[in-house]
PDB file of C-alpha atoms in Angstrom:
ATOM      1  CA  GLU I 176       8.761 -22.768  25.073  1.00  0.00           C
ATOM      2  CA  ALA I 177       5.909 -20.523  26.076  1.00  0.00           C
ATOM      3  CA  GLY I 178       5.403 -17.384  24.060  1.00  0.00           C
ATOM      4  CA  VAL I 179       4.707 -13.851  25.153  1.00  0.00           C
ATOM      5  CA  VAL I 180       1.648 -13.886  27.379  1.00  0.00           C
ATOM      6  CA  GLN I 181      -0.674 -10.826  27.685  1.00  0.00           C
ATOM      7  CA  SER I 182      -3.747 -10.298  29.737  1.00  0.00           C
ATOM      8  CA  PRO I 183      -6.522  -9.493  29.494  1.00  0.00           C
ATOM      9  CA  ARG I 184      -7.166 -10.259  25.799  1.00  0.00           C
ATOM     10  CA  TYR I 185     -10.127  -7.871  25.672  1.00  0.00           C
ATOM     11  CA  LYS I 186     -11.109  -4.920  27.826  1.00  0.00           C
ATOM     12  CA  ILE I 187     -14.114  -2.627  27.637  1.00  0.00           C
ATOM     13  CA  ILE I 188     -14.167   0.453  29.884  1.00  0.00           C
ATOM     14  CA  GLU I 189     -15.916   3.767  30.173  1.00  0.00           C
ATOM     15  CA  LYS I 190     -13.973   6.878  29.282  1.00  0.00           C
ATOM     16  CA  LYS I 191     -12.091   8.520  32.182  1.00  0.00           C
ATOM     17  CA  GLN I 192     -11.624   5.053  33.862  1.00  0.00           C
ATOM     18  CA  PRO I 193      -8.261   3.621  34.480  1.00  0.00           C
ATOM     19  CA  VAL I 194      -7.051   0.396  32.789  1.00  0.00           C
ATOM     20  CA  ALA I 195      -3.929  -1.791  33.078  1.00  0.00           C
ATOM     21  CA  PHE I 196      -2.426  -4.419  30.800  1.00  0.00           C
ATOM     22  CA  TRP I 197      -0.049  -7.081  31.834  1.00  0.00           C
ATOM     23  CA  CYS I 198       2.713  -8.792  29.823  1.00  0.00           C
ATOM     24  CA  ASN I 199       5.005 -11.694  30.644  1.00  0.00           C
ATOM     25  CA  PRO I 200       7.779 -12.073  28.108  1.00  0.00           C
ATOM     26  CA  ILE I 201       9.554 -15.174  26.934  1.00  0.00           C
ATOM     27  CA  SER I 202      11.827 -16.496  29.585  1.00  0.00           C
ATOM     28  CA  GLY I 203      15.333 -15.017  29.370  1.00  0.00           C
ATOM     29  CA  HIS I 204      14.388 -12.115  27.031  1.00  0.00           C
ATOM     30  CA  ASN I 205      15.903  -9.014  28.436  1.00  0.00           C
ATOM     31  CA  THR I 206      14.209  -6.514  26.083  1.00  0.00           C
ATOM     32  CA  LEU I 207      10.497  -5.805  26.311  1.00  0.00           C
ATOM     33  CA  TYR I 208       8.403  -3.614  24.086  1.00  0.00           C
ATOM     34  CA  TRP I 209       4.902  -2.100  24.313  1.00  0.00           C
ATOM     35  CA  TYR I 210       3.295  -1.200  20.989  1.00  0.00           C
ATOM     36  CA  LEU I 211       0.027   0.542  20.108  1.00  0.00           C
ATOM     37  CA  GLN I 212      -1.777  -0.667  17.010  1.00  0.00           C
ATOM     38  CA  ASN I 213      -4.694   1.313  15.647  1.00  0.00           C
ATOM     39  CA  LEU I 214      -7.171  -0.310  13.353  1.00  0.00           C
ATOM     40  CA  GLY I 215      -5.823  -0.789   9.926  1.00  0.00           C
ATOM     41  CA  GLN I 216      -2.329   0.458  10.861  1.00  0.00           C
ATOM     42  CA  GLY I 217       0.970  -0.981  11.757  1.00  0.00           C
ATOM     43  CA  PRO I 218       2.204  -1.107  15.372  1.00  0.00           C
ATOM     44  CA  GLU I 219       3.860   2.011  16.854  1.00  0.00           C
ATOM     45  CA  LEU I 220       6.373   1.637  19.653  1.00  0.00           C
ATOM     46  CA  LEU I 221       5.296   3.153  22.976  1.00  0.00           C
ATOM     47  CA  ILE I 222       8.154   2.082  25.227  1.00  0.00           C
ATOM     48  CA  ARG I 223      11.158  -0.239  25.256  1.00  0.00           C
ATOM     49  CA  TYR I 224      12.756  -1.781  28.332  1.00  0.00           C
ATOM     50  CA  GLU I 225      16.221  -3.322  28.648  1.00  0.00           C
ATOM     51  CA  ASN I 226      15.860  -5.265  31.780  1.00  0.00           C
ATOM     52  CA  GLU I 227      14.116  -3.023  34.222  1.00  0.00           C
ATOM     53  CA  GLU I 228      15.209   0.234  32.598  1.00  0.00           C
ATOM     54  CA  ALA I 229      12.995   2.159  30.201  1.00  0.00           C
ATOM     55  CA  VAL I 230      15.513   3.107  27.525  1.00  0.00           C
ATOM     56  CA  ASP I 231      13.101   4.382  24.829  1.00  0.00           C
ATOM     57  CA  ASP I 232       9.834   6.065  26.002  1.00  0.00           C
ATOM     58  CA  SER I 233       9.810   9.011  23.615  1.00  0.00           C
ATOM     59  CA  GLN I 234       6.505   7.899  22.074  1.00  0.00           C
ATOM     60  CA  LEU I 235       4.720   7.340  25.455  1.00  0.00           C
ATOM     61  CA  PRO I 236       2.111   9.956  26.221  1.00  0.00           C
ATOM     62  CA  LYS I 237       3.312  10.524  29.739  1.00  0.00           C
ATOM     63  CA  ASP I 238       0.348  12.633  30.844  1.00  0.00           C
ATOM     64  CA  ARG I 239      -1.871   9.554  30.950  1.00  0.00           C
ATOM     65  CA  PHE I 240       0.179   6.540  30.181  1.00  0.00           C
ATOM     66  CA  SER I 241       2.675   4.851  32.528  1.00  0.00           C
ATOM     67  CA  ALA I 242       4.590   1.635  32.450  1.00  0.00           C
ATOM     68  CA  GLU I 243       6.731  -0.385  34.761  1.00  0.00           C
ATOM     69  CA  ARG I 244       8.846  -3.515  34.606  1.00  0.00           C
ATOM     70  CA  LEU I 245       9.764  -4.476  38.097  1.00  0.00           C
ATOM     71  CA  LYS I 246      12.610  -7.015  38.450  1.00  0.00           C
ATOM     72  CA  GLY I 247      13.087  -6.970  34.731  1.00  0.00           C
ATOM     73  CA  VAL I 248      10.559  -9.596  33.933  1.00  0.00           C
ATOM     74  CA  ASP I 249       6.817  -8.906  33.804  1.00  0.00           C
ATOM     75  CA  SER I 250       5.601  -5.503  32.669  1.00  0.00           C
ATOM     76  CA  THR I 251       2.424  -3.473  33.184  1.00  0.00           C
ATOM     77  CA  LEU I 252       1.162  -0.719  31.028  1.00  0.00           C
ATOM     78  CA  LYS I 253      -1.429   1.714  32.543  1.00  0.00           C
ATOM     79  CA  ILE I 254      -3.708   4.344  31.151  1.00  0.00           C
ATOM     80  CA  GLN I 255      -5.366   6.819  33.519  1.00  0.00           C
ATOM     81  CA  PRO I 256      -7.720   8.288  32.541  1.00  0.00           C
ATOM     82  CA  ALA I 257      -8.636   6.540  29.429  1.00  0.00           C
ATOM     83  CA  GLU I 258      -9.982   8.539  26.503  1.00  0.00           C
ATOM     84  CA  LEU I 259     -12.083   7.476  23.493  1.00  0.00           C
ATOM     85  CA  GLY I 260      -9.059   7.687  21.201  1.00  0.00           C
ATOM     86  CA  ASP I 261      -7.234   5.121  23.247  1.00  0.00           C
ATOM     87  CA  SER I 262      -9.287   2.302  21.745  1.00  0.00           C
ATOM     88  CA  ALA I 263      -6.748   0.066  20.046  1.00  0.00           C
ATOM     89  CA  VAL I 264      -4.769  -3.087  20.400  1.00  0.00           C
ATOM     90  CA  TYR I 265      -1.799  -2.976  22.732  1.00  0.00           C
ATOM     91  CA  LEU I 266       0.902  -5.412  21.812  1.00  0.00           C
ATOM     92  CA  CYS I 267       3.769  -6.551  23.959  1.00  0.00           C
ATOM     93  CA  ALA I 268       6.888  -8.044  22.441  1.00  0.00           C
ATOM     94  CA  SER I 269      10.134  -9.332  23.716  1.00  0.00           C
ATOM     95  CA  SER I 270      13.601 -10.101  22.263  1.00  0.00           C
ATOM     96  CA  PRO I 271      16.567 -11.953  23.668  1.00  0.00           C
ATOM     97  CA  ARG I 272      19.249  -9.365  23.035  1.00  0.00           C
ATOM     98  CA  ARG I 273      20.158  -5.971  21.651  1.00  0.00           C
ATOM     99  CA  GLY I 274      21.753  -5.758  18.238  1.00  0.00           C
ATOM    100  CA  SER I 275      21.307  -4.812  14.698  1.00  0.00           C
ATOM    101  CA  TYR I 276      19.328  -8.009  14.061  1.00  0.00           C
ATOM    102  CA  ASN I 277      16.610  -7.987  16.656  1.00  0.00           C
ATOM    103  CA  GLU I 278      13.757 -10.426  15.941  1.00  0.00           C
ATOM    104  CA  GLN I 279      10.861  -9.505  18.198  1.00  0.00           C
ATOM    105  CA  PHE I 280       8.428 -12.064  19.432  1.00  0.00           C
ATOM    106  CA  PHE I 281       4.892 -10.654  19.912  1.00  0.00           C
ATOM    107  CA  GLY I 282       2.030 -11.576  22.264  1.00  0.00           C
ATOM    108  CA  PRO I 283      -1.567 -11.829  21.093  1.00  0.00           C
ATOM    109  CA  GLY I 284      -2.393  -8.316  22.247  1.00  0.00           C
ATOM    110  CA  THR I 285      -5.024  -6.653  24.431  1.00  0.00           C
ATOM    111  CA  ARG I 286      -7.906  -5.103  22.482  1.00  0.00           C
ATOM    112  CA  LEU I 287      -9.094  -2.032  24.471  1.00  0.00           C
ATOM    113  CA  THR I 288     -12.499  -0.474  23.753  1.00  0.00           C
ATOM    114  CA  VAL I 289     -13.238   2.840  25.454  1.00  0.00           C
ATOM    115  CA  LEU I 290     -16.909   3.804  25.503  1.00  0.00           C
TER     116      LEU I 290
ATOM    117  CA  ALA C  16      13.773   9.572  10.251  1.00  0.00           C
ATOM    118  CA  GLN C  17      12.818   6.106   8.999  1.00  0.00           C
ATOM    119  CA  LYS C  18       9.725   5.442   6.935  1.00  0.00           C
ATOM    120  CA  ILE C  19       8.145   2.313   5.491  1.00  0.00           C
ATOM    121  CA  THR C  20       5.618   2.464   2.694  1.00  0.00           C
ATOM    122  CA  GLN C  21       3.250  -0.379   1.692  1.00  0.00           C
ATOM    123  CA  THR C  22       1.187   0.831  -1.232  1.00  0.00           C
ATOM    124  CA  GLN C  23      -1.164  -2.201  -1.492  1.00  0.00           C
ATOM    125  CA  PRO C  24      -3.966  -2.039   1.012  1.00  0.00           C
ATOM    126  CA  GLY C  25      -5.283  -5.376  -0.294  1.00  0.00           C
ATOM    127  CA  MET C  26      -4.169  -8.154  -2.516  1.00  0.00           C
ATOM    128  CA  PHE C  27      -5.920 -11.240  -3.830  1.00  0.00           C
ATOM    129  CA  VAL C  28      -4.217 -14.473  -5.005  1.00  0.00           C
ATOM    130  CA  GLN C  29      -5.397 -17.839  -6.190  1.00  0.00           C
ATOM    131  CA  GLU C  30      -4.352 -20.852  -4.088  1.00  0.00           C
ATOM    132  CA  LYS C  31      -1.045 -22.398  -5.225  1.00  0.00           C
ATOM    133  CA  GLU C  32      -0.067 -19.202  -7.116  1.00  0.00           C
ATOM    134  CA  ALA C  33       2.851 -16.837  -6.166  1.00  0.00           C
ATOM    135  CA  VAL C  34       2.234 -13.360  -4.879  1.00  0.00           C
ATOM    136  CA  THR C  35       4.429 -10.305  -4.226  1.00  0.00           C
ATOM    137  CA  LEU C  36       3.775  -7.800  -1.537  1.00  0.00           C
ATOM    138  CA  ASP C  37       5.457  -4.466  -2.011  1.00  0.00           C
ATOM    139  CA  CYS C  38       7.560  -2.522   0.447  1.00  0.00           C
ATOM    140  CA  THR C  39       9.677   0.593   0.075  1.00  0.00           C
ATOM    141  CA  TYR C  40      11.643   2.311   2.741  1.00  0.00           C
ATOM    142  CA  ASP C  41      13.466   5.495   3.422  1.00  0.00           C
ATOM    143  CA  THR C  42      16.494   5.893   5.715  1.00  0.00           C
ATOM    144  CA  SER C  43      19.838   7.628   5.783  1.00  0.00           C
ATOM    145  CA  ASP C  44      21.396   5.050   7.985  1.00  0.00           C
ATOM    146  CA  PRO C  45      23.840   2.709   6.148  1.00  0.00           C
ATOM    147  CA  SER C  46      23.085  -0.184   8.543  1.00  0.00           C
ATOM    148  CA  TYR C  47      19.517  -1.424   9.044  1.00  0.00           C
ATOM    149  CA  GLY C  48      17.450  -4.508   8.906  1.00  0.00           C
ATOM    150  CA  LEU C  49      14.245  -5.287   6.996  1.00  0.00           C
ATOM    151  CA  PHE C  50      11.541  -7.539   8.445  1.00  0.00           C
ATOM    152  CA  TRP C  51       8.257  -8.976   7.320  1.00  0.00           C
ATOM    153  CA  TYR C  52       5.579 -10.054   9.919  1.00  0.00           C
ATOM    154  CA  LYS C  53       2.310 -11.801   9.315  1.00  0.00           C
ATOM    155  CA  GLN C  54      -0.681 -10.897  11.486  1.00  0.00           C
ATOM    156  CA  PRO C  55      -3.634 -13.324  11.210  1.00  0.00           C
ATOM    157  CA  SER C  56      -7.060 -12.441  12.577  1.00  0.00           C
ATOM    158  CA  SER C  57      -6.021 -13.767  15.922  1.00  0.00           C
ATOM    159  CA  GLY C  58      -3.852 -10.656  16.304  1.00  0.00           C
ATOM    160  CA  GLU C  59      -0.474 -12.118  16.980  1.00  0.00           C
ATOM    161  CA  MET C  60       2.454 -10.797  14.942  1.00  0.00           C
ATOM    162  CA  ILE C  61       4.467 -13.697  13.442  1.00  0.00           C
ATOM    163  CA  PHE C  62       7.996 -13.107  12.275  1.00  0.00           C
ATOM    164  CA  LEU C  63       8.547 -14.380   8.642  1.00  0.00           C
ATOM    165  CA  ILE C  64      11.858 -13.196   7.232  1.00  0.00           C
ATOM    166  CA  TYR C  65      14.733 -10.796   7.808  1.00  0.00           C
ATOM    167  CA  GLN C  66      17.236  -9.073   5.425  1.00  0.00           C
ATOM    168  CA  GLY C  67      20.236  -7.116   6.553  1.00  0.00           C
ATOM    169  CA  SER C  68      21.317  -4.019   4.590  1.00  0.00           C
ATOM    170  CA  TYR C  69      24.773  -5.509   3.989  1.00  0.00           C
ATOM    171  CA  ASP C  70      23.594  -8.941   3.077  1.00  0.00           C
ATOM    172  CA  GLN C  71      24.593  -9.813  -0.531  1.00  0.00           C
ATOM    173  CA  GLN C  72      22.006 -12.563  -1.129  1.00  0.00           C
ATOM    174  CA  ASN C  73      18.260 -12.199  -0.907  1.00  0.00           C
ATOM    175  CA  ALA C  74      16.787 -13.958   2.211  1.00  0.00           C
ATOM    176  CA  THR C  75      14.646 -17.002   1.871  1.00  0.00           C
ATOM    177  CA  GLU C  76      12.690 -18.908   4.483  1.00  0.00           C
ATOM    178  CA  GLY C  77      10.741 -21.912   3.070  1.00  0.00           C
ATOM    179  CA  ARG C  78       7.949 -20.402   0.847  1.00  0.00           C
ATOM    180  CA  TYR C  79       8.921 -16.789   1.701  1.00  0.00           C
ATOM    181  CA  SER C  80      11.701 -14.850  -0.082  1.00  0.00           C
ATOM    182  CA  LEU C  81      12.582 -11.188   0.188  1.00  0.00           C
ATOM    183  CA  ASN C  82      13.385  -9.422  -3.060  1.00  0.00           C
ATOM    184  CA  PHE C  83      15.881  -6.793  -1.749  1.00  0.00           C
ATOM    185  CA  GLN C  84      16.781  -4.018  -4.166  1.00  0.00           C
ATOM    186  CA  LYS C  85      18.950  -1.667  -2.190  1.00  0.00           C
ATOM    187  CA  ALA C  86      19.437   1.047  -4.778  1.00  0.00           C
ATOM    188  CA  ARG C  87      15.686   1.333  -5.147  1.00  0.00           C
ATOM    189  CA  LYS C  88      15.062   0.941  -1.368  1.00  0.00           C
ATOM    190  CA  SER C  89      12.648  -1.804  -1.819  1.00  0.00           C
ATOM    191  CA  ALA C  90      12.202  -5.089   0.108  1.00  0.00           C
ATOM    192  CA  ASN C  91       9.303  -6.995  -1.487  1.00  0.00           C
ATOM    193  CA  LEU C  92       7.998 -10.150   0.023  1.00  0.00           C
ATOM    194  CA  VAL C  93       7.343 -13.026  -2.365  1.00  0.00           C
ATOM    195  CA  ILE C  94       5.142 -15.941  -1.174  1.00  0.00           C
ATOM    196  CA  SER C  95       5.309 -18.946  -3.412  1.00  0.00           C
ATOM    197  CA  ALA C  96       2.553 -21.597  -3.709  1.00  0.00           C
ATOM    198  CA  SER C  97      -0.019 -19.649  -1.670  1.00  0.00           C
ATOM    199  CA  GLN C  98      -2.096 -21.496   0.840  1.00  0.00           C
ATOM    200  CA  LEU C  99      -5.469 -20.655   2.375  1.00  0.00           C
ATOM    201  CA  GLY C 100      -3.656 -20.163   5.708  1.00  0.00           C
ATOM    202  CA  ASP C 101      -1.673 -17.376   4.231  1.00  0.00           C
ATOM    203  CA  SER C 102      -4.675 -15.047   4.329  1.00  0.00           C
ATOM    204  CA  ALA C 103      -3.643 -12.424   6.832  1.00  0.00           C
ATOM    205  CA  MET C 104      -2.220  -8.842   7.158  1.00  0.00           C
ATOM    206  CA  TYR C 105       1.365  -8.564   6.296  1.00  0.00           C
ATOM    207  CA  PHE C 106       3.600  -5.867   7.674  1.00  0.00           C
ATOM    208  CA  CYS C 107       6.994  -4.748   6.407  1.00  0.00           C
ATOM    209  CA  ALA C 108       9.223  -3.223   9.125  1.00  0.00           C
ATOM    210  CA  MET C 109      12.631  -1.586   9.231  1.00  0.00           C
ATOM    211  CA  GLY C 110      14.876  -1.809  12.224  1.00  0.00           C
ATOM    212  CA  ARG C 111      17.956  -0.119  13.441  1.00  0.00           C
ATOM    213  CA  GLY C 112      19.216  -1.439  16.698  1.00  0.00           C
ATOM    214  CA  SER C 113      16.224  -2.191  18.823  1.00  0.00           C
ATOM    215  CA  ARG C 114      13.715   0.067  17.198  1.00  0.00           C
ATOM    216  CA  LEU C 115      11.294  -1.240  14.532  1.00  0.00           C
ATOM    217  CA  THR C 116       9.234   1.005  12.311  1.00  0.00           C
ATOM    218  CA  PHE C 117       6.260  -0.643  10.673  1.00  0.00           C
ATOM    219  CA  GLY C 118       4.375   0.054   7.471  1.00  0.00           C
ATOM    220  CA  GLU C 119       0.555   0.176   7.287  1.00  0.00           C
ATOM    221  CA  GLY C 120       0.253  -3.416   6.053  1.00  0.00           C
ATOM    222  CA  THR C 121      -1.245  -5.284   3.183  1.00  0.00           C
ATOM    223  CA  GLN C 122      -4.266  -7.521   3.588  1.00  0.00           C
ATOM    224  CA  LEU C 123      -3.710 -10.679   1.594  1.00  0.00           C
ATOM    225  CA  THR C 124      -6.661 -12.897   0.664  1.00  0.00           C
ATOM    226  CA  VAL C 125      -6.031 -16.340  -0.754  1.00  0.00           C
ATOM    227  CA  ASN C 126      -8.865 -17.705  -2.808  1.00  0.00           C
ATOM    228  CA  PRO C 127      -9.572 -21.369  -3.187  1.00  0.00           C
TER     229      PRO C 127
END
C-alpha cells in the first residue's frame, strides 16, 4: 500500500512569491491534515479535512494561506505571498476514520525556504 | 487547552541499552489518547505506539513500551535494546478526537 505522497520535497522561492504544495493521501483515508513544522519544534495543525470539507481551519492564517481538497482526495496548500517566516516543513497526513483513536499517517513533507 | 511537554532536548544511549524519553501532558478532558512518533532525518513521522486514557495496561509494541502514569499525567516512552537506527527525533502527542497536539521533541542519539 502506498503511503502519503507529497510534492515537491523541496522548494526555494523569493519572498512575496506564491507557492503551492500537493498531497495525495492513502487510498480510502477520508481525513486529511496539513501541519506546519518549524525547525526544532513539533508539528502544528493548520487545517483538517473530512472528505472535501474543511472542519478545522482555526490555525490557518487565512490572509495568505489557502487550501482545497477537491473531490475529497488530493489536497493543495497555497501561500500567497510567501514571507521569510514561512520557511518550514509542511507535512501532510491522513487517517482512515474519525474517533478517539486516530492514528495519523504522515508524508515526507515539503521543505520550504523563503529567501 | 491541551499541552505536551518534553523536557529532554537531547538524549544519548549506548547501543543495546534501554532509554526512557519523558513526556508530560496537561488536559482537563477525561478522554484522550497519547501517541509517540519517530522522525528520522528523512522527515517522515512514523507512528510508534498509542495509549488510551482509559486503558488499564501500559501499551507495548515490540521494543517500545509506554509508561503511563495517569495521576502524574506522564506518558514516557521506553525503548529497550537500542539500535543505531533508533537515532531520530521523538515526539509525544496528545489527541482528542481528530486533533493532535505535539510536544517539541527529543533528539535521541544511539552510540555504537
